[in-house]
Coordinates of N, CA and C in Angstrom, one line a residue:
X1 N 0.9 -1.3 0.0 CA 0.0 0.1 -0.3 C 0.9 1.3 0.5
X2 N 0.4 2.0 -1.0 CA 1.5 3.2 -0.9 C 0.6 4.6 0.0
X3 N 1.5 5.0 1.1 CA 0.9 5.6 2.1 C 1.1 7.0 1.9
X4 N 0.3 7.8 2.2 CA 0.8 9.3 2.9 C 0.3 9.9 3.9
X5 N 1.1 10.5 4.8 CA 0.8 10.8 6.1 C 0.6 12.5 5.9
X6 N -0.4 13.0 6.2 CA -0.6 14.4 6.0 C -0.8 15.2 7.6
X7 N 0.0 16.1 7.6 CA 0.3 16.8 9.0 C -0.9 18.3 8.3
X8 N -1.2 19.2 9.5 CA -1.9 20.2 9.2 C -0.8 21.1 9.9
X9 N -0.4 21.0 10.7 CA 0.4 22.2 11.7 C 1.2 21.6 12.6
X10 N 2.5 22.5 12.8 CA 3.4 21.7 13.8 C 3.4 20.4 14.8
X11 N 2.3 20.6 15.4 CA 1.8 19.5 16.4 C 1.8 18.0 16.2
X12 N 1.3 18.0 14.8 CA 1.7 16.7 13.9 C 2.7 16.4 13.8
X13 N 3.9 17.0 13.2 CA 5.1 16.6 12.7 C 5.6 15.4 13.8
X14 N 5.8 15.3 15.0 CA 6.4 14.3 15.3 C 6.0 13.3 15.3
X15 N 4.5 13.1 15.1 CA 3.5 11.8 14.8 C 4.1 11.4 13.4
X16 N 3.8 12.2 12.7 CA 4.1 11.8 11.2 C 5.5 11.4 11.2
X17 N 6.5 11.3 12.0 CA 7.6 11.2 11.9 C 8.1 9.6 12.3
X18 N 7.6 9.5 13.3 CA 7.3 8.2 13.6 C 6.6 7.5 13.0
X19 N 5.5 7.6 12.3 CA 4.8 6.8 11.1 C 5.7 6.5 10.1
X20 N 6.0 7.5 9.7 CA 7.5 7.0 8.1 C 8.5 6.2 8.9
X21 N 9.1 6.2 10.4 CA 9.7 5.1 10.5 C 9.4 3.7 10.6
X22 N 7.9 3.6 10.7 CA 6.9 2.4 11.2 C 6.8 1.6 9.5
X23 N 6.4 2.8 8.6 CA 5.9 2.2 7.3 C 6.8 2.2 6.1
X24 N 6.8 1.2 5.3 CA 7.6 1.5 3.9 C 6.7 2.4 2.9
X25 N 7.8 2.7 2.0 CA 6.9 3.5 1.2 C 5.7 4.6 1.5
X26 N 6.3 5.4 2.3 CA 5.5 6.3 3.4 C 6.3 7.8 3.1
X27 N 5.2 8.5 2.2 CA 5.9 10.1 2.2 C 5.3 10.7 3.1
X28 N 5.9 11.8 3.9 CA 4.8 12.7 5.0 C 5.0 14.2 3.6
X29 N 3.8 14.8 4.2 CA 3.7 16.2 3.7 C 2.4 17.0 4.4
X30 N 3.1 18.3 4.4 CA 2.4 19.0 5.3 C 1.4 20.2 4.5
X31 N 0.1 20.0 4.8 CA -0.8 20.8 4.1 C -1.0 22.3 4.8
X32 N -0.8 23.2 3.8 CA -1.2 24.6 4.1 C -2.6 24.9 3.9
X33 N -3.4 26.3 4.2 CA -4.4 26.6 3.6 C -4.5 26.5 2.2
X34 N -6.1 26.3 1.9 CA -6.3 26.9 0.3 C -5.3 25.8 -0.3
X35 N -5.1 24.3 -0.2 CA -4.4 23.6 -1.3 C -5.0 22.6 -1.6
X36 N -6.6 23.0 -2.4 CA -7.4 22.0 -2.8 C -6.8 21.4 -3.8
X37 N -6.4 21.6 -4.7 CA -5.7 20.6 -5.6 C -4.4 19.7 -5.3
X38 N -3.5 20.2 -4.3 CA -2.7 19.4 -3.8 C -3.5 18.0 -3.1
X39 N -4.1 18.3 -2.3 CA -5.1 17.1 -1.6 C -5.8 16.4 -2.8
X40 N -6.3 16.7 -3.6 CA -7.2 15.9 -4.5 C -6.0 15.1 -5.3
X41 N -4.8 15.6 -5.7 CA -3.6 14.7 -6.4 C -2.8 13.9 -5.2
X42 N -2.8 14.2 -4.2 CA -2.6 13.0 -3.1 C -3.9 12.2 -3.1
X43 N -4.9 12.4 -3.1 CA -6.1 11.5 -2.6 C -6.0 10.8 -3.9
X44 N -5.7 11.1 -5.0 CA -6.3 10.1 -6.2 C -4.8 9.3 -6.7
X45 N -4.0 9.7 -5.9 CA -2.2 9.1 -6.3 C -1.8 7.9 -5.4
X46 N -2.2 7.9 -3.9 CA -1.9 6.8 -3.1 C -3.1 6.1 -2.5
X47 N -3.0 5.0 -2.2 CA -3.7 3.9 -1.7 C -4.3 4.6 -0.2
X48 N -3.3 4.8 0.8 CA -3.7 5.2 1.9 C -3.4 6.6 2.2
X49 N -4.1 7.4 3.3 CA -3.7 8.7 3.4 C -3.7 8.5 5.3
X50 N -3.1 8.9 5.8 CA -3.2 9.1 7.4 C -3.2 10.5 7.8
X51 N -4.2 11.1 7.8 CA -3.9 12.7 8.5 C -3.8 12.8 10.1
X52 N -3.1 13.5 10.3 CA -3.0 13.8 11.7 C -3.4 15.2 12.5
X53 N -4.4 14.9 12.6 CA -5.4 16.7 12.8 C -6.8 16.0 13.4
X54 N -7.4 16.9 13.3 CA -8.9 16.9 14.0 C -9.5 16.2 12.8
X55 N -10.5 15.3 13.2 CA -11.2 14.5 12.3 C -12.4 15.4 11.4
X56 N -12.7 16.4 11.7 CA -13.5 17.5 10.8 C -12.7 18.2 10.0
X57 N -11.3 18.5 10.2 CA -10.5 19.1 8.9 C -10.5 18.2 8.0
X58 N -9.9 16.9 8.8 CA -9.8 15.4 7.6 C -10.7 15.8 6.8
X59 N -12.4 15.3 7.4 CA -13.5 15.4 6.5 C -13.7 16.1 5.0
X60 N -13.7 17.6 6.0 CA -13.5 18.8 4.7 C -12.4 18.9 3.9
X61 N -11.3 18.5 3.9 CA -10.5 18.3 3.0 C -10.9 17.4 2.0
X62 N -11.4 16.2 2.4 CA -11.7 15.1 1.5 C -12.6 14.8 0.6
X63 N -13.7 15.8 1.1 CA -15.5 15.7 1.1 C -15.5 16.1 -0.5
X64 N -14.4 17.0 -1.0 CA -14.7 17.1 -2.5 C -14.8 16.2 -3.5
X65 N -13.5 15.0 -3.1 CA -12.8 14.1 -4.0 C -13.7 12.8 -3.8
X66 N -14.6 12.6 -2.6 CA -14.6 10.8 -2.8 C -15.8 10.7 -4.0
X67 N -15.6 9.4 -4.6 CA -16.2 9.1 -5.5 C -17.0 8.1 -4.8
X68 N -16.3 7.0 -4.8 CA -17.2 5.5 -4.4 C -16.3 4.7 -3.4
X69 N -16.6 3.7 -2.7 CA -15.8 2.5 -1.6 C -15.1 1.8 -2.4
X70 N -15.2 1.8 -3.6 CA -14.4 1.0 -4.6 C -13.4 1.5 -5.2
X71 N -13.3 3.1 -5.1 CA -12.0 3.7 -5.7 C -11.5 4.5 -4.9
X72 N -12.3 4.8 -3.9 CA -11.4 5.7 -2.8 C -10.7 5.4 -1.9
X73 N -9.3 6.0 -1.5 CA -8.0 5.4 -0.9 C -8.9 5.3 0.5
X74 N -7.9 4.2 1.3 CA -8.1 4.3 2.5 C -7.9 5.6 3.3
X75 N -9.2 5.9 4.5 CA -8.4 7.3 5.1 C -8.4 6.9 6.4
X76 N -7.3 7.1 7.1 CA -7.2 6.9 8.4 C -6.9 8.6 9.1
X77 N -7.8 8.9 10.1 CA -7.2 10.4 10.8 C -6.8 10.1 12.6
X78 N -5.7 10.4 12.8 CA -5.0 10.6 14.0 C -5.2 12.1 14.5
X79 N -5.5 12.0 16.0 CA -5.6 13.4 16.8 C -4.1 13.6 16.8
X80 N -4.1 14.9 17.2 CA -2.4 15.4 17.5 C -1.9 15.1 18.7
X81 N -2.8 14.4 19.5 CA -1.8 13.9 20.7 C -2.0 11.9 20.7
X82 N -2.2 12.1 19.5 CA -2.1 10.2 19.3 C -3.0 9.5 20.2
X83 N -3.8 9.8 20.3 CA -4.5 9.2 21.1 C -6.0 8.1 20.7
X84 N -6.1 8.4 19.4 CA -7.1 7.7 18.6 C -6.5 7.7 17.5
X85 N -6.7 6.5 16.6 CA -7.0 6.3 15.2 C -7.9 5.9 14.8
X86 N -8.7 6.6 13.5 CA -10.3 6.5 13.4 C -9.9 6.1 12.0
X87 N -10.8 4.9 11.5 CA -11.3 4.8 10.2 C -12.1 5.4 9.6
X88 N -12.1 6.4 8.7 CA -13.0 7.4 8.2 C -13.6 6.8 7.0
X89 N -12.5 6.4 5.9 CA -13.2 6.2 4.5 C -12.8 4.9 4.2
X90 N -13.6 4.1 3.5 CA -12.9 2.5 2.6 C -12.3 1.9 3.7
X91 N -13.5 1.9 4.6 CA -12.8 0.8 5.6 C -12.5 -0.7 5.2
X92 N -13.6 -1.4 4.6 CA -13.2 -2.7 4.0 C -12.4 -2.8 2.9
X93 N -13.5 -2.3 1.7 CA -12.7 -2.0 0.5 C -11.4 -2.0 0.1
X94 N -11.4 -0.5 0.8 CA -9.6 0.1 0.7 C -8.7 -0.2 1.9
X95 N -9.2 -0.9 3.0 CA -8.3 -1.3 3.8 C -8.1 -0.2 5.1
X96 N -9.1 0.4 5.0 CA -8.9 1.6 6.1 C -8.9 1.5 7.4
X97 N -9.7 0.0 7.6 CA -10.3 -0.7 9.0 C -8.4 -1.5 9.5
X98 N -8.1 -2.4 8.7 CA -6.5 -2.6 8.7 C -5.6 -1.7 9.0
X99 N -5.4 -0.3 8.3 CA -4.5 0.3 8.4 C -5.0 0.9 10.0
X100 N -6.0 1.5 10.0 CA -6.1 2.1 11.3 C -5.5 1.1 12.5
X101 N -5.7 -0.2 12.5 CA -5.0 -0.9 13.6 C -3.5 -1.2 13.4
X102 N -2.9 -0.8 12.2 CA -1.5 -1.1 11.9 C -1.2 0.3 13.0
X103 N -1.9 1.5 12.5 CA -1.4 3.2 13.1 C -1.6 3.2 14.2
X104 N -2.6 2.5 14.9 CA -2.9 2.9 16.4 C -1.7 1.6 17.1
X105 N -1.3 0.8 16.5 CA -0.6 -0.5 17.0 C 1.1 0.6 17.2
X106 N 1.3 1.0 16.0 CA 2.4 1.9 16.0 C 2.6 2.9 16.8
X107 N 1.8 3.6 17.3 CA 1.4 4.7 18.2 C 1.2 4.7 19.4
X108 N 0.5 3.2 19.8 CA 0.1 3.1 21.0 C -1.4 3.7 21.2
X109 N -2.1 4.0 20.3 CA -3.4 4.6 19.8 C -4.7 3.9 20.2
X110 N -5.8 4.2 20.6 CA -7.0 3.4 20.3 C -7.8 3.6 19.0
X111 N -7.5 2.3 18.5 CA -8.2 1.8 17.4 C -9.9 2.3 17.5
X112 N -10.3 3.4 16.1 CA -11.7 3.3 16.2 C -12.0 2.8 14.8
X113 N -13.1 1.8 15.0 CA -13.7 0.8 13.6 C -15.3 1.1 14.2
X114 N -16.0 1.5 13.1 CA -17.2 1.7 13.1 C -18.0 0.9 12.1
X115 N -17.7 0.1 11.3 CA -18.2 -0.5 10.4 C -18.8 -1.9 11.1
X116 N -20.2 -2.1 10.7 CA -20.9 -2.8 11.2 C -20.6 -4.3 11.4
X117 N -20.3 -4.9 10.0 CA -19.6 -6.0 10.5 C -18.3 -6.6 10.9
X118 N -17.7 -5.4 11.0 CA -16.5 -5.2 11.8 C -16.6 -5.3 13.4
X119 N -17.2 -4.5 13.7 CA -17.8 -4.2 15.4 C -18.6 -5.8 15.8
X120 N -19.1 -6.7 15.1 CA -19.9 -7.9 15.4 C -18.8 -8.9 15.5
X121 N -17.7 -9.1 14.9 CA -16.8 -9.9 15.2 C -16.2 -9.9 16.3
X122 N -16.0 -11.1 17.1 CA -15.6 -11.4 18.3 C -14.5 -12.3 18.7
X123 N -13.8 -12.7 17.5 CA -12.9 -13.9 18.0 C -11.4 -13.0 17.7
X124 N -10.4 -13.1 18.2 CA -9.0 -12.2 18.3 C -8.3 -13.4 18.3
X125 N -7.3 -13.5 17.4 CA -6.1 -14.4 17.7 C -4.7 -13.7 18.0
X126 N -3.9 -14.4 19.2 CA -3.0 -13.8 20.0 C -1.8 -14.8 19.1
X127 N -0.4 -14.1 18.6 CA 0.5 -14.9 18.1 C 1.8 -14.2 18.4
X128 N 2.5 -15.3 18.8 CA 3.7 -15.4 19.0 C 5.1 -15.8 18.0
X129 N 5.5 -15.6 17.5 CA 6.7 -16.2 16.7 C 8.2 -16.0 16.9
X130 N 8.9 -17.0 16.9 CA 10.3 -17.0 16.0 C 10.9 -15.4 15.4
X131 N 12.3 -14.8 15.5 CA 12.4 -13.9 15.0 C 12.9 -14.5 13.5
X132 N 12.4 -14.0 12.6 CA 12.6 -14.5 11.1 C 11.9 -15.5 10.4
X133 N 10.9 -15.9 11.0 CA 9.7 -16.8 10.9 C 9.3 -16.1 9.3
X134 N 8.8 -17.2 8.4 CA 8.3 -17.0 7.5 C 6.9 -16.8 7.2
X135 N 6.4 -16.0 6.0 CA 4.7 -16.4 6.0 C 3.7 -17.3 6.1
X136 N 4.4 -18.3 5.2 CA 3.6 -19.6 5.2 C 3.4 -20.4 6.5
X137 N 4.5 -20.4 7.4 CA 4.7 -20.8 8.6 C 3.5 -20.2 9.4
X138 N 3.2 -18.8 9.0 CA 2.6 -17.9 10.3 C 1.1 -18.5 9.8
X139 N 0.8 -18.4 8.5 CA -0.2 -19.2 7.7 C -0.8 -20.3 8.1
X140 N -0.1 -21.2 7.9 CA 0.0 -22.4 8.6 C -0.5 -22.7 10.1
X141 N -0.2 -22.0 10.9 CA -0.4 -22.0 12.3 C -1.5 -21.6 12.5
X142 N -2.0 -20.5 11.8 CA -3.2 -19.5 11.9 C -4.4 -20.4 11.6
X143 N -3.9 -21.3 10.0 CA -5.2 -21.9 9.6 C -5.2 -23.5 10.5
X144 N -4.2 -24.0 10.7 CA -4.3 -25.2 11.3 C -5.3 -24.9 13.0
X145 N -4.7 -24.0 13.5 CA -5.5 -23.7 14.8 C -6.9 -23.5 14.6
X146 N -7.1 -22.4 13.7 CA -8.9 -22.4 13.3 C -9.6 -23.8 13.0
X147 N -8.8 -24.5 12.2 CA -9.6 -26.0 11.9 C -9.8 -26.3 13.1
X148 N -8.8 -26.8 13.8 CA -8.7 -27.5 15.2 C -9.8 -26.9 15.9
X149 N -10.1 -25.2 16.2 CA -11.4 -24.6 16.8 C -12.6 -24.6 16.5
X150 N -12.8 -25.0 15.2 CA -14.0 -25.2 14.3 C -14.2 -23.7 14.2
X151 N -13.3 -22.5 13.9 CA -13.8 -21.2 13.5 C -13.2 -21.1 12.0
X152 N -14.2 -19.8 11.5 CA -13.9 -20.0 9.9 C -13.2 -18.5 9.9
X153 N -12.3 -18.6 9.2 CA -11.5 -17.3 8.8 C -12.0 -15.7 9.0
X154 N -13.2 -16.1 8.3 CA -14.4 -14.8 8.2 C -14.6 -14.1 10.0
X155 N -14.6 -14.8 10.5 CA -15.1 -14.6 12.2 C -14.2 -13.6 12.9
X156 N -12.5 -13.6 12.2 CA -11.6 -13.0 13.2 C -11.8 -11.7 13.0
X157 N -11.5 -11.3 13.8 CA -11.7 -9.4 14.0 C -10.0 -8.9 13.9
X158 N -9.6 -9.5 14.8 CA -8.2 -9.3 14.4 C -6.7 -10.0 14.8
X159 N -5.6 -9.8 14.8 CA -4.7 -10.5 15.5 C -3.6 -9.9 16.0
X160 N -3.3 -10.2 17.4 CA -2.4 -9.4 18.1 C -1.0 -10.1 18.7
X161 N -0.4 -9.3 18.5 CA 1.0 -9.6 18.7 C 1.6 -8.3 19.9
X162 N 3.4 -8.8 20.5 CA 3.8 -8.0 20.9 C 4.1 -6.8 20.4
X163 N 4.3 -5.5 20.9 CA 5.6 -4.7 20.2 C 6.8 -5.1 19.6
X164 N 7.2 -6.0 20.0 CA 8.5 -6.4 19.4 C 8.5 -6.9 18.2
X165 N 7.5 -7.1 17.4 CA 7.7 -7.7 16.3 C 6.7 -6.8 15.2
X166 N 7.1 -5.2 15.1 CA 6.6 -4.7 14.6 C 7.5 -4.7 12.9
X167 N 8.7 -5.2 13.0 CA 9.6 -5.4 12.0 C 9.1 -6.7 11.4
X168 N 8.8 -7.6 12.1 CA 8.5 -8.9 11.4 C 8.1 -9.2 10.5
X169 N 8.8 -9.3 9.4 CA 8.2 -9.1 7.9 C 7.1 -10.3 7.8
X170 N 7.7 -11.8 7.7 CA 6.8 -12.8 7.7 C 5.3 -13.0 8.6
X171 N 5.4 -12.1 9.7 CA 4.0 -12.3 10.3 C 3.3 -10.9 9.6
X172 N 3.8 -10.0 9.1 CA 3.0 -8.9 8.6 C 2.6 -9.2 7.3
X173 N 3.2 -10.0 6.7 CA 3.2 -10.1 5.1 C 2.0 -11.7 5.2
X174 N 2.1 -12.6 6.4 CA 0.4 -13.5 6.9 C -0.6 -13.1 7.0
X175 N -0.8 -11.9 7.8 CA -1.6 -11.2 8.1 C -2.5 -10.5 6.9
X176 N -1.6 -9.8 6.3 CA -1.8 -9.2 4.9 C -2.8 -9.9 4.0
X177 N -1.8 -11.1 3.6 CA -2.3 -12.1 2.6 C -3.9 -12.8 2.9
X178 N -3.8 -12.8 4.6 CA -5.2 -13.6 5.2 C -6.5 -12.4 5.6
X179 N -5.5 -11.1 4.9 CA -6.5 -10.2 5.3 C -7.1 -9.9 6.7
X180 N -6.2 -9.7 7.4 CA -6.5 -9.9 8.8 C -5.7 -8.8 9.5
X181 N -6.4 -7.6 10.2 CA -5.9 -6.5 10.8 C -5.0 -6.9 12.1
X182 N -3.7 -6.1 11.8 CA -2.5 -7.2 13.0 C -2.5 -5.8 13.9
X183 N -2.2 -6.0 15.2 CA -2.6 -5.1 16.3 C -1.0 -5.2 17.4
X184 N -0.2 -4.3 17.8 CA 1.0 -4.4 18.4 C 0.7 -3.8 19.9
X185 N 0.8 -5.0 20.9 CA 0.8 -4.6 22.1 C 2.5 -4.2 22.7
X186 N 1.9 -3.1 23.6 CA 3.5 -3.0 24.5 C 3.7 -4.0 25.2
X187 N 4.8 -4.2 25.6 CA 5.6 -5.5 26.3 C 5.5 -4.6 27.4
X188 N 5.1 -3.4 27.7 CA 5.3 -3.3 29.5 C 3.6 -3.9 29.9
X189 N 2.4 -3.8 28.8 CA 1.1 -3.9 29.6 C 1.1 -5.5 29.4
X190 N 1.9 -6.1 28.6 CA 2.3 -7.7 29.0 C 2.8 -8.4 30.0
X191 N 3.5 -7.0 30.4 CA 4.2 -7.5 31.7 C 3.3 -8.0 32.9
X192 N 2.0 -7.2 33.2 CA 1.3 -7.2 34.2 C 0.6 -8.4 34.3
X193 N 0.5 -9.2 33.1 CA -0.5 -10.3 32.7 C 0.1 -11.5 32.9
X194 N -0.5 -12.6 33.6 CA 0.1 -13.8 33.8 C -0.7 -15.0 33.1
X195 N 0.4 -15.5 31.7 CA -0.3 -16.1 30.9 C -0.5 -17.6 31.4
X196 N -1.5 -18.0 31.2 CA -1.7 -19.4 31.5 C -0.8 -20.3 31.0
X197 N -0.5 -20.4 30.0 CA 0.7 -21.6 29.4 C 2.2 -20.9 29.6
X198 N 2.7 -20.9 30.9 CA 4.2 -20.3 30.8 C 5.4 -21.2 29.4
X199 N 6.1 -20.1 29.2 CA 7.0 -20.3 28.1 C 8.0 -19.7 28.4
X200 N 9.5 -21.0 29.2 CA 10.4 -20.7 29.5 C 11.4 -19.7 28.2
X201 N 11.1 -20.2 27.1 CA 11.4 -19.1 26.2 C 11.5 -18.0 26.2
X202 N 10.3 -17.5 26.3 CA 9.6 -16.3 26.1 C 9.9 -15.4 27.0
X203 N 10.3 -16.5 28.7 CA 10.5 -15.9 29.8 C 12.0 -15.6 30.0
X204 N 13.0 -16.5 29.0 CA 14.4 -16.2 28.9 C 14.9 -15.1 27.9
X205 N 14.3 -14.9 27.1 CA 15.1 -13.6 25.8 C 14.0 -12.5 26.2
X206 N 13.1 -12.4 26.6 CA 12.0 -11.0 26.7 C 11.3 -10.9 27.8
X207 N 11.7 -11.9 29.1 CA 11.5 -11.7 30.5 C 9.7 -11.8 30.7
X208 N 9.1 -12.2 30.0 CA 7.7 -12.3 29.7 C 7.1 -13.7 29.8
X209 N 6.1 -14.1 30.7 CA 5.6 -15.7 31.0 C 4.7 -16.2 29.7
X210 N 4.5 -15.0 28.8 CA 4.0 -15.4 27.5 C 4.0 -14.7 26.8
X211 N 3.4 -14.8 25.3 CA 2.6 -13.8 24.5 C 1.6 -14.0 23.9
X212 N 1.4 -15.2 23.3 CA -0.2 -15.1 22.5 C -1.4 -15.0 23.4
X213 N -1.0 -15.7 24.5 CA -2.4 -15.4 25.1 C -2.4 -14.2 25.9
X214 N -1.6 -13.9 26.7 CA -2.0 -12.2 26.8 C -2.5 -11.3 25.8
X215 N -1.5 -11.2 25.0 CA -2.3 -10.6 23.8 C -3.3 -10.8 23.4
X216 N -3.8 -11.7 23.7 CA -5.6 -12.1 22.7 C -6.2 -11.7 23.5
X217 N -6.4 -11.7 25.1 CA -7.1 -11.1 26.2 C -7.0 -9.4 26.5
X218 N -5.8 -9.1 26.1 CA -5.6 -7.9 26.5 C -6.3 -6.8 24.9
X219 N -6.0 -7.5 23.8 CA -6.6 -6.3 23.0 C -8.7 -6.4 22.8
X220 N -8.8 -7.6 23.5 CA -10.5 -7.2 23.2 C -11.0 -7.0 24.5
X221 N -12.7 -6.8 24.1 CA -13.0 -6.1 25.5 C -13.8 -7.5 26.5
X222 N -13.5 -7.4 27.1 CA -13.8 -8.5 28.4 C -13.7 -10.0 27.8
X223 N -12.3 -10.0 27.0 CA -11.9 -11.3 26.4 C -11.6 -12.5 27.0
X224 N -11.9 -13.5 26.9 CA -11.6 -15.1 27.5 C -10.7 -15.8 26.5
X225 N -10.1 -16.7 27.1 CA -9.2 -17.4 26.1 C -10.2 -18.5 26.1
X226 N -10.3 -19.0 24.4 CA -10.9 -20.2 24.2 C -10.7 -21.4 23.8
X227 N -9.4 -21.0 23.4 CA -8.4 -22.0 22.9 C -6.9 -21.4 23.4
X228 N -6.5 -22.3 24.3 CA -4.7 -22.0 24.8 C -3.7 -21.9 23.6
X229 N -2.5 -21.9 24.1 CA -1.4 -21.6 23.4 C -1.6 -23.2 22.5
X230 N -1.1 -22.9 21.3 CA -0.9 -24.1 20.1 C 0.5 -23.7 19.9
X231 N 1.4 -24.3 19.6 CA 2.8 -24.3 19.4 C 3.1 -25.1 17.8
X232 N 3.1 -24.6 16.8 CA 3.0 -25.1 15.5 C 4.4 -24.2 14.7
X233 N 5.8 -25.5 14.8 CA 7.0 -24.5 13.7 C 7.1 -23.3 14.0
X234 N 7.1 -23.0 15.2 CA 7.9 -21.6 15.6 C 6.9 -20.7 15.7
X235 N 5.4 -21.1 15.5 CA 4.7 -20.0 15.6 C 3.7 -20.6 16.8
X236 N 3.4 -19.5 18.0 CA 2.3 -20.0 18.8 C 0.9 -18.8 18.5
X237 N -0.1 -19.6 18.9 CA -1.5 -18.8 18.6 C -2.2 -19.4 19.8
X238 N -2.9 -18.6 19.8 CA -4.2 -18.3 21.3 C -5.2 -17.9 20.7
X239 N -6.6 -18.2 21.3 CA -7.8 -17.7 20.9 C -8.5 -17.4 21.6
X240 N -8.9 -15.9 21.5 CA -10.0 -15.4 22.6 C -11.3 -15.0 22.1
X241 N -12.0 -14.9 22.3 CA -13.5 -14.6 22.3 C -13.9 -13.4 23.3
X242 N -14.3 -12.1 22.5 CA -15.0 -11.2 23.4 C -16.2 -11.4 24.1
X243 N -16.5 -11.2 25.4 CA -18.4 -11.2 26.0 C -18.9 -9.8 25.5

């Protein structure tokens, strides 16, 4: 996805720099007043737009150029305090929902998704993996766990992992190919959570009891494990359901 991060004022510049460090092929642009033609070109040239601004400003800037959900880019809006990441336009077809989860994970913000089909999905997968894992192994572990639990792929709302995996290419690729949003949970949040299934390897290398079980529970609303850790070829998967 070709992404542009757009700032309106100086307050958003530090957030834009952080996003540029996390996203590949990301351009950062500063918008001044009365730049409708520039906004139109960006709107038509990029697959995803991340506005660091008030939601109202973002909506007014893009409104003249909106066509339909099959043609419009994904648009996400982040406030200048990086508290919320909001999926504004082309949530499903354009990928704004998935982009929102990524942005929120990178910034430690709260993702805001309002599309009905997304809101009613209640299954969350927590994943841990070895460094350098390839995408096929991750996909196989996910699909094997879903088969064991008799849960279809279209029931999954998102996948969660630890923030140390932000650059794990195989994991990111697997989630993208399965069209599943990926969320990163800060290590310090996981440290206060005791896993059901303890991992000596995880304890030795990153000082936590585990990864896949706590992230699956932490990212959900009143979520509970319905499948404990499954270890499959260097990948661990746990399944939680929101109540």
